[in-house]
mmCIF file of C-alpha atoms in Angstrom:
data_model
loop_
_atom_site.group_PDB
_atom_site.id
_atom_site.type_symbol
_atom_site.label_atom_id
_atom_site.label_comp_id
_atom_site.label_asym_id
_atom_site.label_seq_id
_atom_site.Cartn_x
_atom_site.Cartn_y
_atom_site.Cartn_z
ATOM 1 C CA MET H 216 158.928 99.633 149.478
ATOM 2 C CA ASN H 217 156.325 100.651 146.948
ATOM 3 C CA PRO H 218 152.818 100.016 148.354
ATOM 4 C CA LEU H 219 151.611 99.019 144.900
ATOM 5 C CA SER H 220 154.046 96.092 144.783
ATOM 6 C CA PRO H 221 154.865 95.238 148.423
ATOM 7 C CA SER H 222 157.073 92.267 147.559
ATOM 8 C CA VAL H 223 159.380 94.246 145.286
ATOM 9 C CA PRO H 224 161.641 97.087 146.488
ATOM 10 C CA THR H 225 161.208 100.376 144.664
ATOM 11 C CA PRO H 226 163.856 100.380 141.899
ATOM 12 C CA ARG H 227 166.536 103.042 142.046
ATOM 13 C CA THR H 228 168.174 103.024 138.661
ATOM 14 C CA SER H 229 169.945 105.583 136.495
ATOM 15 C CA LEU H 230 167.578 104.570 133.682
ATOM 16 C CA LEU H 231 165.070 106.888 135.382
ATOM 17 C CA ASP H 232 167.348 109.906 134.924
ATOM 18 C CA GLY H 233 165.822 112.174 132.305
ATOM 19 C CA PHE H 234 162.573 110.173 132.156
ATOM 20 C CA SER H 235 159.718 111.451 130.003
ATOM 21 C CA LEU H 236 155.935 111.436 130.425
ATOM 22 C CA GLU H 237 152.910 111.282 128.175
ATOM 23 C CA MET H 238 149.596 113.119 128.476
ATOM 24 C CA THR H 239 146.489 113.849 126.420
ATOM 25 C CA GLY H 240 144.944 117.209 125.647
ATOM 26 C CA LYS H 241 142.415 116.620 128.434
ATOM 27 C CA ASP H 242 145.133 116.105 131.056
ATOM 28 C CA VAL H 243 146.080 119.762 131.633
ATOM 29 C CA PRO H 244 144.391 119.898 135.085
ATOM 30 C CA GLY H 245 146.230 116.719 136.063
ATOM 31 C CA LEU H 246 149.526 118.200 134.880
ATOM 32 C CA GLU H 247 148.954 121.345 136.934
ATOM 33 C CA GLU H 248 148.225 119.190 139.979
ATOM 34 C CA ALA H 249 151.361 117.079 139.494
ATOM 35 C CA ALA H 250 153.712 119.849 138.330
ATOM 36 C CA HIS H 251 155.474 120.226 141.690
ATOM 37 C CA LEU H 252 156.489 116.557 141.535
ATOM 38 C CA ILE H 253 158.026 116.705 138.055
ATOM 39 C CA PRO H 254 161.608 117.929 137.494
ATOM 40 C CA PRO H 255 161.828 121.182 135.497
ATOM 41 C CA GLY H 256 162.607 120.598 131.837
ATOM 42 C CA THR H 257 161.092 117.098 131.766
ATOM 43 C CA ARG H 258 159.999 116.046 128.292
ATOM 44 C CA ILE H 259 156.223 115.639 128.183
ATOM 45 C CA ASN H 260 154.620 114.156 125.084
ATOM 46 C CA VAL H 261 151.164 115.410 124.101
ATOM 47 C CA THR H 262 149.127 112.841 122.177
ATOM 48 C CA PHE H 263 147.231 113.437 118.905
ATOM 49 C CA LEU H 264 143.935 111.675 119.559
ATOM 50 C CA GLY H 265 140.992 111.530 117.204
ATOM 51 C CA ASN H 266 138.541 112.762 119.859
ATOM 52 C CA GLU H 267 140.575 115.909 120.547
ATOM 53 C CA ASP H 268 140.917 118.857 118.195
ATOM 54 C CA ALA H 269 143.901 121.027 117.303
ATOM 55 C CA ARG H 270 142.871 123.710 119.772
ATOM 56 C CA MET H 271 142.982 121.239 122.661
ATOM 57 C CA ARG H 272 146.318 119.769 121.530
ATOM 58 C CA LEU H 273 147.902 123.196 121.154
ATOM 59 C CA GLY H 274 146.514 124.267 124.518
ATOM 60 C CA ALA H 275 148.077 121.240 126.190
ATOM 61 C CA ALA H 276 151.471 121.886 124.573
ATOM 62 C CA ARG H 277 151.233 125.517 125.680
ATOM 63 C CA ALA H 278 150.473 124.402 129.261
ATOM 64 C CA VAL H 279 153.487 122.073 129.277
ATOM 65 C CA LYS H 280 155.687 124.992 128.219
ATOM 66 C CA ARG H 281 154.113 127.402 130.726
ATOM 67 C CA LEU H 282 154.730 125.014 133.620
ATOM 68 C CA GLY H 283 158.440 124.772 132.850
ATOM 69 C CA PHE H 284 158.563 121.472 130.969
ATOM 70 C CA ARG H 285 159.548 120.531 127.429
ATOM 71 C CA PRO H 286 156.555 119.883 125.183
ATOM 72 C CA VAL H 287 156.798 117.069 122.647
ATOM 73 C CA PRO H 288 153.572 117.269 120.624
ATOM 74 C CA HIS H 289 152.563 114.179 118.669
ATOM 75 C CA ILE H 290 151.678 114.488 115.001
ATOM 76 C CA SER H 291 149.549 111.649 113.650
ATOM 77 C CA ALA H 292 150.163 111.323 109.910
ATOM 78 C CA ARG H 293 146.942 109.549 108.972
ATOM 79 C CA ARG H 294 144.802 111.964 110.977
ATOM 80 C CA LEU H 295 145.962 114.989 108.957
ATOM 81 C CA GLY H 296 143.372 115.877 106.341
ATOM 82 C CA SER H 297 145.642 118.051 104.202
ATOM 83 C CA ARG H 298 148.981 119.800 103.931
ATOM 84 C CA ALA H 299 147.218 122.930 105.190
ATOM 85 C CA ASP H 300 146.145 121.082 108.363
ATOM 86 C CA PHE H 301 149.751 120.013 108.906
ATOM 87 C CA GLU H 302 151.080 123.539 108.427
ATOM 88 C CA ASP H 303 148.371 125.083 110.597
ATOM 89 C CA PHE H 304 149.307 122.774 113.459
ATOM 90 C CA LEU H 305 153.030 123.402 113.051
ATOM 91 C CA GLY H 306 152.380 127.139 112.824
ATOM 92 C CA GLY H 307 150.353 127.038 116.017
ATOM 93 C CA LEU H 308 153.144 125.207 117.826
ATOM 94 C CA ARG H 309 155.700 127.728 116.596
ATOM 95 C CA ALA H 310 153.536 130.657 117.704
ATOM 96 C CA ASP H 311 153.540 129.198 121.224
ATOM 97 C CA ALA H 312 157.284 128.362 121.150
ATOM 98 C CA ALA H 313 156.325 124.690 121.571
ATOM 99 C CA HIS H 314 157.683 123.548 118.206
ATOM 100 C CA THR H 315 161.271 122.393 118.601
ATOM 101 C CA ASP H 316 160.450 118.775 119.569
ATOM 102 C CA VAL H 317 157.744 116.567 118.056
ATOM 103 C CA PHE H 318 156.854 112.886 117.939
ATOM 104 C CA ALA H 319 155.911 111.670 114.451
ATOM 105 C CA VAL H 320 153.645 108.631 114.295
ATOM 106 C CA GLY H 321 151.471 106.959 111.674
ATOM 107 C CA GLY H 322 148.330 106.957 113.817
ATOM 108 C CA ASP H 323 145.331 104.680 114.258
ATOM 109 C CA PRO H 324 143.110 105.223 111.187
ATOM 110 C CA ALA H 325 143.305 102.300 108.769
ATOM 111 C CA ARG H 326 143.096 104.750 105.862
ATOM 112 C CA PRO H 327 144.839 108.138 105.760
ATOM 113 C CA GLU H 328 142.480 111.103 106.006
ATOM 114 C CA GLY H 329 144.844 113.108 103.788
ATOM 115 C CA PRO H 330 148.160 112.932 101.929
ATOM 116 C CA TYR H 331 150.328 111.471 104.738
ATOM 117 C CA PRO H 332 150.194 107.657 105.045
ATOM 118 C CA ASP H 333 152.923 107.286 107.683
ATOM 119 C CA SER H 334 155.431 109.114 109.855
ATOM 120 C CA LEU H 335 158.145 108.844 107.196
ATOM 121 C CA SER H 336 155.990 110.970 104.884
ATOM 122 C CA LEU H 337 155.840 113.666 107.577
ATOM 123 C CA ILE H 338 159.624 113.709 107.876
ATOM 124 C CA GLU H 339 160.246 113.626 104.125
ATOM 125 C CA SER H 340 157.808 116.515 103.549
ATOM 126 C CA GLY H 341 160.459 118.897 104.872
ATOM 127 C CA LEU H 342 157.790 120.850 106.745
ATOM 128 C CA LEU H 343 158.996 119.821 110.191
ATOM 129 C CA SER H 344 162.415 121.401 109.772
ATOM 130 C CA ALA H 345 160.889 124.340 107.853
ATOM 131 C CA TYR H 346 158.787 125.198 110.916
ATOM 132 C CA GLY H 347 161.714 124.972 113.305
ATOM 133 C CA VAL H 348 161.484 121.398 114.557
ATOM 134 C CA ARG H 349 164.919 120.272 115.705
ATOM 135 C CA HIS H 350 164.224 116.900 117.309
ATOM 136 C CA ILE H 351 161.914 114.122 116.138
ATOM 137 C CA GLY H 352 160.707 111.162 118.138
ATOM 138 C CA MET H 353 159.734 107.982 116.306
ATOM 139 C CA ALA H 354 157.980 104.807 117.407
ATOM 140 C CA GLY H 355 159.532 101.423 118.115
ATOM 141 C CA TYR H 356 157.698 98.116 118.570
ATOM 142 C CA PRO H 357 159.642 95.478 120.546
ATOM 143 C CA GLU H 358 156.672 93.073 120.390
ATOM 144 C CA GLY H 359 155.662 93.990 116.861
ATOM 145 C CA HIS H 360 152.576 95.789 115.598
ATOM 146 C CA PRO H 361 149.187 94.081 115.234
ATOM 147 C CA ALA H 362 148.684 95.479 111.723
ATOM 148 C CA ILE H 363 152.235 95.848 110.338
ATOM 149 C CA ALA H 364 154.665 93.039 109.464
ATOM 150 C CA SER H 365 157.998 92.917 111.287
ATOM 151 C CA ASP H 366 160.132 93.391 108.160
ATOM 152 C CA VAL H 367 158.080 96.461 107.235
ATOM 153 C CA LEU H 368 158.589 97.946 110.705
ATOM 154 C CA TRP H 369 162.354 97.450 110.546
ATOM 155 C CA ALA H 370 162.602 98.919 107.050
ATOM 156 C CA ALA H 371 160.543 101.926 108.112
ATOM 157 C CA LEU H 372 162.724 102.545 111.161
ATOM 158 C CA ARG H 373 165.889 102.454 109.052
ATOM 159 C CA LYS H 374 164.387 104.866 106.509
ATOM 160 C CA LYS H 375 163.211 107.295 109.183
ATOM 161 C CA CYS H 376 166.613 107.324 110.850
ATOM 162 C CA ALA H 377 168.269 108.038 107.502
ATOM 163 C CA ALA H 378 165.779 110.804 106.645
ATOM 164 C CA VAL H 379 166.275 112.506 109.998
ATOM 165 C CA ALA H 380 170.055 112.310 109.669
ATOM 166 C CA ASP H 381 169.924 113.736 106.124
ATOM 167 C CA GLN H 382 168.100 116.793 107.499
ATOM 168 C CA GLY H 383 170.550 117.238 110.362
ATOM 169 C CA LEU H 384 167.865 116.722 113.008
ATOM 170 C CA GLY H 385 168.143 115.099 116.398
ATOM 171 C CA ALA H 386 165.977 112.075 117.149
ATOM 172 C CA ASP H 387 165.130 109.307 119.547
ATOM 173 C CA VAL H 388 162.984 106.179 119.529
ATOM 174 C CA ILE H 389 160.118 105.671 121.985
ATOM 175 C CA THR H 390 158.879 102.115 122.320
ATOM 176 C CA GLN H 391 155.363 100.838 122.765
ATOM 177 C CA PHE H 392 154.809 99.734 126.349
ATOM 178 C CA GLY H 393 155.173 96.122 127.360
ATOM 179 C CA PHE H 394 155.109 93.886 130.409
ATOM 180 C CA ASP H 395 158.208 91.774 129.743
ATOM 181 C CA ALA H 396 161.688 93.339 129.827
ATOM 182 C CA GLY H 397 163.345 90.477 127.919
ATOM 183 C CA PRO H 398 161.883 91.190 124.460
ATOM 184 C CA VAL H 399 162.539 94.903 124.961
ATOM 185 C CA LEU H 400 166.232 94.373 125.664
ATOM 186 C CA ASP H 401 166.532 91.914 122.761
ATOM 187 C CA TRP H 402 164.877 94.446 120.451
ATOM 188 C CA ILE H 403 167.210 97.256 121.550
ATOM 189 C CA GLU H 404 170.192 94.999 120.915
ATOM 190 C CA ARG H 405 168.923 94.378 117.379
ATOM 191 C CA VAL H 406 168.423 98.142 116.921
ATOM 192 C CA ARG H 407 172.117 98.593 117.692
ATOM 193 C CA GLY H 408 172.943 95.726 115.346
ATOM 194 C CA GLU H 409 171.135 97.628 112.589
ATOM 195 C CA GLY H 410 173.607 100.475 113.129
ATOM 196 C CA ILE H 411 171.023 102.729 114.814
ATOM 197 C CA THR H 412 172.650 104.613 117.670
ATOM 198 C CA LEU H 413 169.778 106.946 118.603
ATOM 199 C CA PRO H 414 168.693 107.055 122.256
ATOM 200 C CA VAL H 415 165.865 104.649 123.031
ATOM 201 C CA ARG H 416 163.129 105.538 125.508
ATOM 202 C CA VAL H 417 161.495 102.375 126.789
ATOM 203 C CA GLY H 418 157.735 102.733 127.160
ATOM 204 C CA VAL H 419 156.512 101.749 130.629
ATOM 205 C CA PRO H 420 152.999 102.076 132.073
ATOM 206 C CA GLY H 421 152.870 104.187 135.203
ATOM 207 C CA PRO H 422 150.867 102.835 138.153
ATOM 208 C CA ALA H 423 147.338 102.021 137.020
ATOM 209 C CA GLY H 424 144.452 99.654 137.542
ATOM 210 C CA VAL H 425 144.947 96.129 136.224
ATOM 211 C CA ARG H 426 141.736 96.252 134.193
ATOM 212 C CA ARG H 427 142.837 99.457 132.492
ATOM 213 C CA LEU H 428 146.326 98.100 131.747
ATOM 214 C CA MET H 429 144.875 94.925 130.266
ATOM 215 C CA GLY H 430 142.520 96.986 128.125
ATOM 216 C CA TYR H 431 145.342 99.054 126.667
ATOM 217 C CA ALA H 432 147.431 95.930 126.136
ATOM 218 C CA THR H 433 144.633 94.310 124.120
ATOM 219 C CA ARG H 434 144.156 97.465 122.065
ATOM 220 C CA PHE H 435 147.841 97.773 121.177
ATOM 221 C CA GLY H 436 148.671 94.102 120.696
ATOM 222 C CA VAL H 437 150.912 93.779 123.761
ATOM 223 C CA GLY H 438 151.530 90.260 125.054
ATOM 224 C CA THR H 439 149.572 89.442 128.220
ATOM 225 C CA SER H 440 149.872 85.695 128.731
ATOM 226 C CA ALA H 441 149.503 84.429 132.287
ATOM 227 C CA SER H 442 153.275 84.017 132.663
ATOM 228 C CA ILE H 443 153.981 87.539 131.416
ATOM 229 C CA ALA H 444 151.271 88.953 133.663
ATOM 230 C CA ARG H 445 152.803 87.257 136.718
ATOM 231 C CA LYS H 446 156.251 88.485 135.749
ATOM 232 C CA TYR H 447 154.999 92.079 135.647
ATOM 233 C CA GLY H 448 152.891 91.748 138.795
ATOM 234 C CA LEU H 449 149.453 91.766 137.167
ATOM 235 C CA SER H 450 146.781 89.621 138.738
ATOM 236 C CA LEU H 451 144.442 88.217 136.102
ATOM 237 C CA THR H 452 142.155 86.997 138.893
ATOM 238 C CA ASN H 453 141.944 90.418 140.549
ATOM 239 C CA LEU H 454 141.215 92.933 137.834
ATOM 240 C CA MET H 455 140.204 95.462 140.487
ATOM 241 C CA GLY H 456 143.784 95.678 141.730
ATOM 242 C CA THR H 457 146.507 98.159 140.835
ATOM 243 C CA ALA H 458 149.981 97.464 139.419
ATOM 244 C CA GLY H 459 153.134 99.541 139.213
ATOM 245 C CA PRO H 460 156.236 99.157 137.026
ATOM 246 C CA ASP H 461 158.576 98.024 139.818
ATOM 247 C CA ARG H 462 159.206 94.465 138.619
ATOM 248 C CA PHE H 463 159.575 95.477 134.991
ATOM 249 C CA LEU H 464 162.122 98.177 135.810
ATOM 250 C CA HIS H 465 164.083 95.843 138.079
ATOM 251 C CA ALA H 466 164.332 93.318 135.243
ATOM 252 C CA LEU H 467 165.219 96.041 132.748
ATOM 253 C CA ALA H 468 167.954 97.446 135.007
ATOM 254 C CA GLU H 469 169.381 93.982 135.688
ATOM 255 C CA GLY H 470 169.553 93.119 131.985
ATOM 256 C CA TYR H 471 170.713 96.511 130.725
ATOM 257 C CA ASP H 472 174.289 96.737 129.499
ATOM 258 C CA GLN H 473 175.366 100.098 128.131
ATOM 259 C CA GLY H 474 177.903 98.496 125.829
ATOM 260 C CA ARG H 475 175.227 96.398 124.113
ATOM 261 C CA HIS H 476 172.175 98.603 124.500
ATOM 262 C CA GLY H 477 173.549 102.131 124.227
ATOM 263 C CA GLU H 478 171.673 105.118 125.647
ATOM 264 C CA VAL H 479 168.373 104.046 127.206
ATOM 265 C CA ARG H 480 165.860 106.059 129.206
ATOM 266 C CA ILE H 481 162.279 105.538 130.405
ATOM 267 C CA HIS H 482 159.076 106.961 128.921
ATOM 268 C CA PHE H 483 155.997 106.676 131.123
ATOM 269 C CA TYR H 484 152.526 106.142 129.696
ATOM 270 C CA THR H 485 150.366 107.705 132.398
ATOM 271 C CA PHE H 486 147.333 105.440 132.121
ATOM 272 C CA GLY H 487 146.648 105.860 135.832
ATOM 273 C CA GLY H 488 147.071 109.634 135.797
ATOM 274 C CA LEU H 489 149.973 112.081 135.812
ATOM 275 C CA ARG H 490 149.961 112.496 139.567
ATOM 276 C CA ALA H 491 150.128 108.756 140.304
ATOM 277 C CA THR H 492 153.046 108.307 137.902
ATOM 278 C CA SER H 493 154.849 111.427 139.108
ATOM 279 C CA GLU H 494 154.505 110.392 142.748
ATOM 280 C CA TRP H 495 155.834 106.946 141.908
ATOM 281 C CA VAL H 496 158.875 108.368 140.094
ATOM 282 C CA ALA H 497 159.523 110.890 142.878
ATOM 283 C CA GLY H 498 159.894 107.942 145.248
ATOM 284 C CA ALA H 499 161.870 105.766 142.856
ATOM 285 C CA GLY H 500 164.531 108.013 141.357
ATOM 286 C CA PRO H 501 168.227 107.627 142.202
ATOM 287 C CA GLY H 502 168.089 110.699 144.453
ATOM 288 C CA ALA H 503 165.011 109.594 146.364
ATOM 289 C CA ARG H 504 165.237 109.211 150.109
ATOM 290 C CA SER H 505 164.918 105.786 151.721
#
């Protein structure tokens, strides 16, 4: 049993095979501490935050590579001030052999700081493939986006998939995290109905404090009604508590049908730290001991 959710057995599901993780540029010490718990070759995304500079981002990607994992640096379109900034970052990744996989995202600023308004503009620039990128991650929003209409999100996803295919690049879709497996599975089924066959990595928060999870949910427009909170295992009356993804992953595994949903994996947002998430996965994977 997982001590974070004593009423729910730790899920052992093949969806955890090939899971991926996410870290910030400041998380290198945490990655070094957790490295022995993480399978070699694991994909680790490195975020592109406004309070971190290119040197820190490149250093984190370099650390991921050095420790035997697969770096997936984020590139935030609206945070790039110029084409030169974009090329400098790509050149730095290539110099460190951390350039083959990236995650292209629009980013938080309401107004672009340079010539790239969204992730599609990064892909269509041709610079990613020119600098040796071979696989591009793109964002998916099962519960929508607080600032972007649903029809715009779907149109953008279709265009990005077409642009990636035209360039002969590999790709996958990583979803925003959520607390309710139902909308996620429904969204993946619609993705397949749109003719998109790319692998989908479902965003899941690793074990973290309830207050922190609720804060991130508010920031990113994730549903947190009382019923959804109970379903996930969050206690809105005990914000000092901690919650893990056990219930969510049980529901996801129970509802998952490969024929309808295609290839699905898990992407962990490590809000509670890389070690806490890595320890949880080490005890939850299909090969874990009882």
